[in-house]
Every structure is written in C-alpha cells, then in structure tokens.
C-alpha positions as MATLAB code, in Angstrom:
seq = 'HAHNVLALAKELELPHFPDLIHQFIFEQMCRPDNDQDPAEIPLAGCPRFAGKISIFNSASSRFYVPSDISGIGGMHVEHICACPLWQNEAPHNDCIFINMGSSTEGI';
ca = [
     -12.136   12.731  -13.681;
     -11.022   16.403  -13.768;
      -7.403   17.329  -14.642;
      -7.238   20.852  -13.149;
      -8.501   22.579  -10.061;
     -11.275   24.559  -11.737;
     -12.743   21.457  -13.411;
     -12.506   19.532  -10.199;
     -14.385   22.358   -8.350;
     -17.126   22.145  -10.978;
     -17.235   18.287  -10.727;
     -17.553   18.409   -6.981;
     -19.913   21.434   -7.067;
     -17.540   23.394   -4.794;
     -17.099   26.854   -6.308;
     -14.742   28.055   -3.569;
     -12.532   24.937   -3.823;
      -9.695   26.821   -5.645;
      -9.653   29.430   -2.849;
      -9.445   26.702   -0.211;
      -6.474   25.150   -2.024;
      -4.709   28.501   -2.096;
      -5.286   29.020    1.610;
      -4.142   25.401    2.277;
      -0.883   25.957    0.370;
      -0.343   29.243    2.224;
      -0.818   27.437    5.532;
       1.590   24.596    4.524;
       4.303   26.973    3.128;
       4.024   30.059    5.295;
       2.372   29.040    8.553;
       5.585   28.487   10.665;
       6.690   32.127    9.905;
       3.104   33.641    9.979;
       0.640   33.028   12.871;
      -2.315   34.570   10.869;
      -5.307   32.414   10.283;
      -5.132   31.392    6.536;
      -8.855   32.251    6.186;
      -7.973   35.875    7.126;
      -5.238   36.189    4.536;
      -6.367   38.050    1.368;
      -6.508   35.528   -1.464;
      -4.103   37.813   -3.389;
      -1.498   37.116   -0.738;
      -1.853   33.284   -1.032;
       0.290   31.195   -3.370;
      -1.525   30.018   -6.438;
      -1.852   26.576   -7.849;
      -2.808   26.235  -11.554;
      -1.010   22.976  -12.313;
      -2.443   19.700  -13.552;
      -4.004   17.402  -11.015;
      -4.352   13.629  -10.929;
      -7.060   11.753   -8.981;
      -6.273    8.457   -7.387;
      -8.874    6.416   -5.460;
      -6.246    4.937   -3.079;
      -2.683    5.319   -2.009;
      -0.285    3.576    0.377;
       2.551    4.872    2.339;
       5.377    2.726    3.874;
       7.312    4.334    6.724;
       9.610    3.539    9.580;
       8.513    4.081   13.183;
      11.496    3.552   15.453;
       9.327    3.766   18.593;
       7.042    0.926   17.484;
       8.825   -2.194   16.288;
       5.634   -4.290   16.105;
       5.962   -4.220   12.338;
       8.968   -5.908   10.629;
      11.764   -3.977   12.067;
       9.535   -0.980   12.798;
       8.146   -0.667    9.216;
       4.433    0.152    8.808;
       2.106    0.516    5.849;
      -0.977    2.801    5.821;
      -3.512    2.670    3.090;
      -5.555    5.767    2.330;
      -8.767    5.299    0.444;
     -10.872    7.974   -1.375;
     -13.366    5.973   -3.274;
     -16.656    7.034   -5.043;
     -18.268    3.825   -3.715;
     -16.763    2.477   -0.381;
     -17.673   -1.221    0.075;
     -20.613   -0.789   -2.356;
     -22.186    1.776   -0.087;
     -21.487    5.491    0.427;
     -18.597    7.527   -1.043;
     -15.355    7.721    1.129;
     -13.641   11.007    0.164;
     -11.408   12.517    2.699;
      -7.950   13.136    1.312;
      -6.167   15.566   -0.967;
      -2.418   15.749   -1.658;
      -0.680   18.470   -3.629;
       2.624   17.802   -5.200;
       4.561   21.093   -5.487;
       7.541   19.445   -7.159;
      10.455   17.202   -6.247;
      12.360   20.023   -4.438;
       9.510   20.529   -1.858;
       9.532   18.586    1.369;
       6.587   16.441    2.355;
       4.034   14.763    0.209;
];
C-alpha cells in the first residue's frame, strides 16, 4: 500500500485526490468560522497535508452513549471496514481518517 497521498492517488487512479484531502481538511478546520463551500475555496487557501499515511482495512471505536444504555452501561463498539475484498465479493472502501497530531480534537 501507498505511504503518502500522491502515491495513494496514483494507486487509486484519482489524480485530484490530494486536492480533495486539502478541501476536506479546510472544511474540518475552518468550516465553523467560514460558511464558504470548500469546493469554491482556492486550493492555495486550503491547509496542506504532506505527511505519511497508513492504510488499515478495519478499525473499531468504543464509545459511551449515555442516552442508550442497551450496551454494558451505555458502552458501544462500532467496527468500520474498508476491505479490498468484502466477504470474498466486491471491495468495501468508504472511510478515510486523517490524524493531524495528538493536539487536534477528533479522530
């Protein structure tokens, strides 16, 4: 698997993938203060991401839902899959997470 955005764009055959990531980061970081559509922001005005990437085919998240105590004390687990071959059939690729560092809120 690729280890940077440009290599992943080539692997996925999505030449505009880096631009989409920059727009996504802009939306996540600046959207509350800026009501412009990220697609209309010039790419030069979007934050850049040139870091290393890691690809995982699945992830799980454990979280507390105080309004739904059907789990053990309100705890829930969600599994997210992004697999090249889902149940030996078609690919299942629908997730991307960007870690901007330990000081950034969110995933």
